[in-house]
Amino acid sequence: MSEFGNISISASISFSYLDLISSMLLRDTKELEADYQTKLQYVIEKEQNLMLTKQNLEKIHKSINMIKNCVMKLELELQQNDCIMVKAERALTDIEELLQRFDGKDCNFNERSDYMEFMELLLSAQSFTAKRKLLKKRLERYRKYLTAHAKPKNISIFKKKTCIIGIADCHCKALMQIEGLITDLKMQSNEISQMFDDEKK
């Protein structure tokens, strides 16, 4: 009977020990599962952040390519307008010469060829003014678009944007100088037109 009792006690202790071990294992398993879920959530959040960053970089890259194309187009338009500016400067010189000749009473304003040439110069100046205003608005719109975006983490992209902003500012300044030239041209054109009208009277 004593041996049977000892066996029962030993078995009871063994089951208690197994129950304790299983409880500890279950607790450790739950802790590991919780830790795994935490790390998994962290990885998921990081993956989402990476996807957002990728999308933002793609948008920035697309915007920069679009701006580059616009700047290249504007460069071509400005090169074309350089030729128009040369013509405008020549027209201004011609008008100044006409004014000097008129002041010296050495000009026949009744000649139709002179009048038609003057009207062509005036129409050319008006056309150039309209193109200049359109270019100025577009450049200003691109400059505002660039400055409205926050500085990206990629410093090379930021430098490119800064360079493009500088180019746009230079173009705006050049167009402002052209605007002054056209204003002078229009003023002197109006004076010449008035002189023609006075001569007709």
PDB file of C-alpha atoms in Angstrom:
ATOM      1  CA  MET A   1       0.000   0.000   0.000  1.00  0.00           C
ATOM      2  CA  SER A   2       2.878   2.296   0.762  1.00  0.00           C
ATOM      3  CA  GLU A   3       4.368   1.728  -2.667  1.00  0.00           C
ATOM      4  CA  PHE A   4       1.030   2.406  -4.326  1.00  0.00           C
ATOM      5  CA  GLY A   5       0.730   5.609  -2.355  1.00  0.00           C
ATOM      6  CA  ASN A   6       4.172   6.708  -3.398  1.00  0.00           C
ATOM      7  CA  ILE A   7       3.350   6.022  -7.032  1.00  0.00           C
ATOM      8  CA  SER A   8       0.179   8.097  -6.759  1.00  0.00           C
ATOM      9  CA  ILE A   9       2.061  10.986  -5.190  1.00  0.00           C
ATOM     10  CA  SER A  10       4.789  10.749  -7.821  1.00  0.00           C
ATOM     11  CA  ALA A  11       2.222  10.684 -10.630  1.00  0.00           C
ATOM     12  CA  SER A  12       0.400  13.645  -9.097  1.00  0.00           C
ATOM     13  CA  ILE A  13       3.645  15.614  -8.916  1.00  0.00           C
ATOM     14  CA  SER A  14       4.481  14.673 -12.509  1.00  0.00           C
ATOM     15  CA  PHE A  15       1.074  15.853 -13.767  1.00  0.00           C
ATOM     16  CA  SER A  16       1.381  19.065 -11.781  1.00  0.00           C
ATOM     17  CA  TYR A  17       4.830  19.659 -13.229  1.00  0.00           C
ATOM     18  CA  LEU A  18       3.562  18.980 -16.754  1.00  0.00           C
ATOM     19  CA  ASP A  19       0.633  21.312 -16.176  1.00  0.00           C
ATOM     20  CA  LEU A  20       3.036  24.021 -14.979  1.00  0.00           C
ATOM     21  CA  ILE A  21       5.313  23.491 -17.958  1.00  0.00           C
ATOM     22  CA  SER A  22       2.381  23.600 -20.379  1.00  0.00           C
ATOM     23  CA  SER A  23       1.120  26.805 -18.755  1.00  0.00           C
ATOM     24  CA  MET A  24       4.556  28.388 -19.094  1.00  0.00           C
ATOM     25  CA  LEU A  25       4.820  27.246 -22.705  1.00  0.00           C
ATOM     26  CA  LEU A  26       1.347  28.590 -23.444  1.00  0.00           C
ATOM     27  CA  ARG A  27       2.227  31.936 -21.849  1.00  0.00           C
ATOM     28  CA  ASP A  28       5.498  32.137 -23.793  1.00  0.00           C
ATOM     29  CA  THR A  29       3.651  31.223 -26.978  1.00  0.00           C
ATOM     30  CA  LYS A  30       1.138  34.018 -26.420  1.00  0.00           C
ATOM     31  CA  GLU A  31       3.943  36.482 -25.740  1.00  0.00           C
ATOM     32  CA  LEU A  32       5.738  35.380 -28.898  1.00  0.00           C
ATOM     33  CA  GLU A  33       2.519  35.684 -30.865  1.00  0.00           C
ATOM     34  CA  ALA A  34       1.911  39.191 -29.503  1.00  0.00           C
ATOM     35  CA  ASP A  35       5.493  40.170 -30.296  1.00  0.00           C
ATOM     36  CA  TYR A  36       5.112  38.706 -33.789  1.00  0.00           C
ATOM     37  CA  GLN A  37       1.883  40.620 -34.377  1.00  0.00           C
ATOM     38  CA  THR A  38       3.537  43.852 -33.213  1.00  0.00           C
ATOM     39  CA  LYS A  39       6.502  43.359 -35.514  1.00  0.00           C
ATOM     40  CA  LEU A  40       4.223  42.293 -38.361  1.00  0.00           C
ATOM     41  CA  GLN A  41       2.173  45.478 -37.937  1.00  0.00           C
ATOM     42  CA  TYR A  42       5.386  47.515 -37.923  1.00  0.00           C
ATOM     43  CA  VAL A  43       6.523  45.834 -41.141  1.00  0.00           C
ATOM     44  CA  ILE A  44       3.123  46.463 -42.752  1.00  0.00           C
ATOM     45  CA  GLU A  45       3.246  50.160 -41.787  1.00  0.00           C
ATOM     46  CA  LYS A  46       6.779  50.469 -43.137  1.00  0.00           C
ATOM     47  CA  GLU A  47       5.717  48.789 -46.360  1.00  0.00           C
ATOM     48  CA  GLN A  48       2.806  51.219 -46.695  1.00  0.00           C
ATOM     49  CA  ASN A  49       5.141  54.155 -46.061  1.00  0.00           C
ATOM     50  CA  LEU A  50       7.527  52.846 -48.699  1.00  0.00           C
ATOM     51  CA  MET A  51       4.682  52.533 -51.194  1.00  0.00           C
ATOM     52  CA  LEU A  52       3.565  56.111 -50.463  1.00  0.00           C
ATOM     53  CA  THR A  53       7.143  57.337 -50.802  1.00  0.00           C
ATOM     54  CA  LYS A  54       7.463  55.496 -54.101  1.00  0.00           C
ATOM     55  CA  GLN A  55       4.225  57.036 -55.371  1.00  0.00           C
ATOM     56  CA  ASN A  56       5.348  60.513 -54.281  1.00  0.00           C
ATOM     57  CA  LEU A  57       8.716  60.085 -55.981  1.00  0.00           C
ATOM     58  CA  GLU A  58       6.979  58.915 -59.154  1.00  0.00           C
ATOM     59  CA  LYS A  59       4.735  61.995 -59.053  1.00  0.00           C
ATOM     60  CA  ILE A  60       7.744  64.256 -58.478  1.00  0.00           C
ATOM     61  CA  HIS A  61       9.642  62.570 -61.306  1.00  0.00           C
ATOM     62  CA  LYS A  62       6.640  62.937 -63.607  1.00  0.00           C
ATOM     63  CA  SER A  63       6.232  66.595 -62.628  1.00  0.00           C
ATOM     64  CA  ILE A  64       9.919  67.310 -63.233  1.00  0.00           C
ATOM     65  CA  ASN A  65       9.776  65.670 -66.665  1.00  0.00           C
ATOM     66  CA  MET A  66       6.686  67.707 -67.501  1.00  0.00           C
ATOM     67  CA  ILE A  67       8.397  70.904 -66.323  1.00  0.00           C
ATOM     68  CA  LYS A  68      11.536  70.035 -68.298  1.00  0.00           C
ATOM     69  CA  ASN A  69       9.442  69.618 -71.435  1.00  0.00           C
ATOM     70  CA  CYS A  70       7.685  72.918 -70.762  1.00  0.00           C
ATOM     71  CA  VAL A  71      10.991  74.693 -70.180  1.00  0.00           C
ATOM     72  CA  MET A  72      12.420  73.222 -73.392  1.00  0.00           C
ATOM     73  CA  LYS A  73       9.343  74.398 -75.259  1.00  0.00           C
ATOM     74  CA  LEU A  74       9.675  77.841 -73.707  1.00  0.00           C
ATOM     75  CA  GLU A  75      13.348  77.922 -74.653  1.00  0.00           C
ATOM     76  CA  LEU A  76      12.389  77.312 -78.280  1.00  0.00           C
ATOM     77  CA  GLU A  77       9.672  79.947 -78.114  1.00  0.00           C
ATOM     78  CA  LEU A  78      12.081  82.434 -76.573  1.00  0.00           C
ATOM     79  CA  GLN A  79      14.615  81.726 -79.306  1.00  0.00           C
ATOM     80  CA  GLN A  80      11.923  82.490 -81.850  1.00  0.00           C
ATOM     81  CA  ASN A  81      11.017  85.626 -79.941  1.00  0.00           C
ATOM     82  CA  ASP A  82      14.663  86.684 -79.976  1.00  0.00           C
ATOM     83  CA  CYS A  83      14.286  87.065 -83.733  1.00  0.00           C
ATOM     84  CA  ILE A  84      11.101  89.050 -83.189  1.00  0.00           C
ATOM     85  CA  MET A  85      12.924  91.184 -80.634  1.00  0.00           C
ATOM     86  CA  VAL A  86      15.643  91.966 -83.172  1.00  0.00           C
ATOM     87  CA  LYS A  87      12.950  93.031 -85.621  1.00  0.00           C
ATOM     88  CA  ALA A  88      11.322  95.112 -82.898  1.00  0.00           C
ATOM     89  CA  GLU A  89      14.633  96.822 -82.125  1.00  0.00           C
ATOM     90  CA  ARG A  90      15.096  97.552 -85.819  1.00  0.00           C
ATOM     91  CA  ALA A  91      11.563  98.892 -85.980  1.00  0.00           C
ATOM     92  CA  LEU A  92      12.267 101.104 -82.972  1.00  0.00           C
ATOM     93  CA  THR A  93      15.415 102.390 -84.660  1.00  0.00           C
ATOM     94  CA  ASP A  94      13.464 103.108 -87.839  1.00  0.00           C
ATOM     95  CA  ILE A  95      10.816 104.978 -85.895  1.00  0.00           C
ATOM     96  CA  GLU A  96      13.457 107.006 -84.062  1.00  0.00           C
ATOM     97  CA  GLU A  97      14.989 107.901 -87.416  1.00  0.00           C
ATOM     98  CA  LEU A  98      11.568 108.899 -88.729  1.00  0.00           C
ATOM     99  CA  LEU A  99      11.059 111.114 -85.695  1.00  0.00           C
ATOM    100  CA  GLN A 100      14.420 112.760 -86.236  1.00  0.00           C
ATOM    101  CA  ARG A 101      13.619 113.304 -89.914  1.00  0.00           C
ATOM    102  CA  PHE A 102      10.253 114.727 -89.010  1.00  0.00           C
ATOM    103  CA  ASP A 103      11.807 117.109 -86.517  1.00  0.00           C
ATOM    104  CA  GLY A 104      14.134 118.239 -89.310  1.00  0.00           C
ATOM    105  CA  LYS A 105      11.192 118.680 -91.709  1.00  0.00           C
ATOM    106  CA  ASP A 106      12.864 116.186 -94.035  1.00  0.00           C
ATOM    107  CA  CYS A 107      10.171 113.549 -94.366  1.00  0.00           C
ATOM    108  CA  ASN A 108       7.335 113.073 -96.830  1.00  0.00           C
ATOM    109  CA  PHE A 109       4.583 111.334 -94.888  1.00  0.00           C
ATOM    110  CA  ASN A 110       2.286 111.249 -97.872  1.00  0.00           C
ATOM    111  CA  GLU A 111       4.152 108.340 -99.445  1.00  0.00           C
ATOM    112  CA  ARG A 112       1.943 105.264 -99.185  1.00  0.00           C
ATOM    113  CA  SER A 113       4.897 102.856 -98.989  1.00  0.00           C
ATOM    114  CA  ASP A 114       6.200 104.565 -95.844  1.00  0.00           C
ATOM    115  CA  TYR A 115       2.762 104.465 -94.266  1.00  0.00           C
ATOM    116  CA  MET A 116       2.259 100.768 -95.082  1.00  0.00           C
ATOM    117  CA  GLU A 117       5.709  99.927 -93.747  1.00  0.00           C
ATOM    118  CA  PHE A 118       4.890 101.772 -90.562  1.00  0.00           C
ATOM    119  CA  MET A 119       1.588  99.896 -90.169  1.00  0.00           C
ATOM    120  CA  GLU A 120       3.370  96.570 -90.657  1.00  0.00           C
ATOM    121  CA  LEU A 121       5.852  97.496 -87.951  1.00  0.00           C
ATOM    122  CA  LEU A 122       3.019  98.504 -85.631  1.00  0.00           C
ATOM    123  CA  LEU A 123       1.110  95.249 -86.220  1.00  0.00           C
ATOM    124  CA  SER A 124       4.317  93.273 -85.679  1.00  0.00           C
ATOM    125  CA  ALA A 125       4.852  95.057 -82.361  1.00  0.00           C
ATOM    126  CA  GLN A 126       1.278  94.336 -81.266  1.00  0.00           C
ATOM    127  CA  SER A 127       1.637  90.660 -82.190  1.00  0.00           C
ATOM    128  CA  PHE A 128       4.924  90.437 -80.309  1.00  0.00           C
ATOM    129  CA  THR A 129       3.323  92.090 -77.262  1.00  0.00           C
ATOM    130  CA  ALA A 130       0.528  89.497 -77.231  1.00  0.00           C
ATOM    131  CA  LYS A 131       3.029  86.621 -77.458  1.00  0.00           C
ATOM    132  CA  ARG A 132       5.171  88.161 -74.740  1.00  0.00           C
ATOM    133  CA  LYS A 133       2.214  88.458 -72.360  1.00  0.00           C
ATOM    134  CA  LEU A 134       1.269  84.838 -72.992  1.00  0.00           C
ATOM    135  CA  LEU A 135       4.837  83.655 -72.338  1.00  0.00           C
ATOM    136  CA  LYS A 136       5.064  85.746 -69.196  1.00  0.00           C
ATOM    137  CA  LYS A 137       1.855  84.252 -67.806  1.00  0.00           C
ATOM    138  CA  ARG A 138       3.016  80.717 -68.556  1.00  0.00           C
ATOM    139  CA  LEU A 139       6.415  81.273 -66.965  1.00  0.00           C
ATOM    140  CA  GLU A 140       4.810  82.788 -63.887  1.00  0.00           C
ATOM    141  CA  ARG A 141       2.419  79.852 -63.644  1.00  0.00           C
ATOM    142  CA  TYR A 142       5.310  77.346 -63.848  1.00  0.00           C
ATOM    143  CA  ARG A 143       7.310  79.309 -61.270  1.00  0.00           C
ATOM    144  CA  LYS A 144       4.383  79.298 -58.814  1.00  0.00           C
ATOM    145  CA  TYR A 145       3.857  75.586 -59.430  1.00  0.00           C
ATOM    146  CA  LEU A 146       7.475  74.851 -58.588  1.00  0.00           C
ATOM    147  CA  THR A 147       7.621  77.023 -55.477  1.00  0.00           C
ATOM    148  CA  ALA A 148       4.296  75.632 -54.174  1.00  0.00           C
ATOM    149  CA  HIS A 149       5.750  72.131 -53.726  1.00  0.00           C
ATOM    150  CA  ALA A 150       7.593  71.285 -50.536  1.00  0.00           C
ATOM    151  CA  LYS A 151      11.280  70.485 -50.625  1.00  0.00           C
ATOM    152  CA  PRO A 152      11.632  66.730 -51.304  1.00  0.00           C
ATOM    153  CA  LYS A 153      13.974  64.496 -49.373  1.00  0.00           C
ATOM    154  CA  ASN A 154      15.969  63.795 -52.522  1.00  0.00           C
ATOM    155  CA  ILE A 155      18.376  66.753 -52.602  1.00  0.00           C
ATOM    156  CA  SER A 156      19.281  66.199 -56.262  1.00  0.00           C
ATOM    157  CA  ILE A 157      15.640  66.614 -57.250  1.00  0.00           C
ATOM    158  CA  PHE A 158      15.426  69.775 -55.140  1.00  0.00           C
ATOM    159  CA  LYS A 159      18.494  71.191 -56.879  1.00  0.00           C
ATOM    160  CA  LYS A 160      16.923  70.491 -60.264  1.00  0.00           C
ATOM    161  CA  LYS A 161      13.745  72.260 -59.188  1.00  0.00           C
ATOM    162  CA  THR A 162      15.758  75.212 -57.905  1.00  0.00           C
ATOM    163  CA  CYS A 163      17.624  75.389 -61.212  1.00  0.00           C
ATOM    164  CA  ILE A 164      14.368  75.354 -63.159  1.00  0.00           C
ATOM    165  CA  ILE A 165      12.953  78.104 -60.921  1.00  0.00           C
ATOM    166  CA  GLY A 166      16.070  80.175 -61.640  1.00  0.00           C
ATOM    167  CA  ILE A 167      15.631  79.661 -65.375  1.00  0.00           C
ATOM    168  CA  ALA A 168      11.983  80.704 -65.156  1.00  0.00           C
ATOM    169  CA  ASP A 169      12.929  83.833 -63.178  1.00  0.00           C
ATOM    170  CA  CYS A 170      15.553  84.749 -65.791  1.00  0.00           C
ATOM    171  CA  HIS A 171      12.975  84.353 -68.535  1.00  0.00           C
ATOM    172  CA  CYS A 172      10.515  86.531 -66.622  1.00  0.00           C
ATOM    173  CA  LYS A 173      13.155  89.255 -66.216  1.00  0.00           C
ATOM    174  CA  ALA A 174      14.008  89.043 -69.907  1.00  0.00           C
ATOM    175  CA  LEU A 175      10.348  89.357 -70.807  1.00  0.00           C
ATOM    176  CA  MET A 176      10.019  92.390 -68.530  1.00  0.00           C
ATOM    177  CA  GLN A 177      12.898  94.034 -70.388  1.00  0.00           C
ATOM    178  CA  ILE A 178      11.224  93.197 -73.681  1.00  0.00           C
ATOM    179  CA  GLU A 179       8.008  94.690 -72.310  1.00  0.00           C
ATOM    180  CA  GLY A 180       9.810  97.980 -71.722  1.00  0.00           C
ATOM    181  CA  LEU A 181      11.132  97.933 -75.271  1.00  0.00           C
ATOM    182  CA  ILE A 182       7.674  97.251 -76.689  1.00  0.00           C
ATOM    183  CA  THR A 183       6.177 100.025 -74.549  1.00  0.00           C
ATOM    184  CA  ASP A 184       8.683 102.489 -75.991  1.00  0.00           C
ATOM    185  CA  LEU A 185       7.941 101.186 -79.461  1.00  0.00           C
ATOM    186  CA  LYS A 186       4.194 101.608 -79.015  1.00  0.00           C
ATOM    187  CA  MET A 187       4.607 105.125 -77.608  1.00  0.00           C
ATOM    188  CA  GLN A 188       6.712 106.213 -80.538  1.00  0.00           C
ATOM    189  CA  SER A 189       4.371 104.391 -82.930  1.00  0.00           C
ATOM    190  CA  ASN A 190       1.468 106.376 -81.523  1.00  0.00           C
ATOM    191  CA  GLU A 191       3.443 109.571 -82.035  1.00  0.00           C
ATOM    192  CA  ILE A 192       4.148 108.631 -85.650  1.00  0.00           C
ATOM    193  CA  SER A 193       0.488 107.706 -86.191  1.00  0.00           C
ATOM    194  CA  GLN A 194      -0.552 111.065 -84.800  1.00  0.00           C
ATOM    195  CA  MET A 195       1.910 112.767 -87.138  1.00  0.00           C
ATOM    196  CA  PHE A 196       0.370 110.954 -90.103  1.00  0.00           C
ATOM    197  CA  ASP A 197      -3.082 112.053 -89.013  1.00  0.00           C
ATOM    198  CA  ASP A 198      -1.897 115.643 -88.616  1.00  0.00           C
ATOM    199  CA  GLU A 199      -0.319 115.575 -92.072  1.00  0.00           C
ATOM    200  CA  LYS A 200      -3.562 114.310 -93.614  1.00  0.00           C
ATOM    201  CA  LYS A 201      -5.412 117.249 -92.098  1.00  0.00           C
TER     202      LYS A 201
END
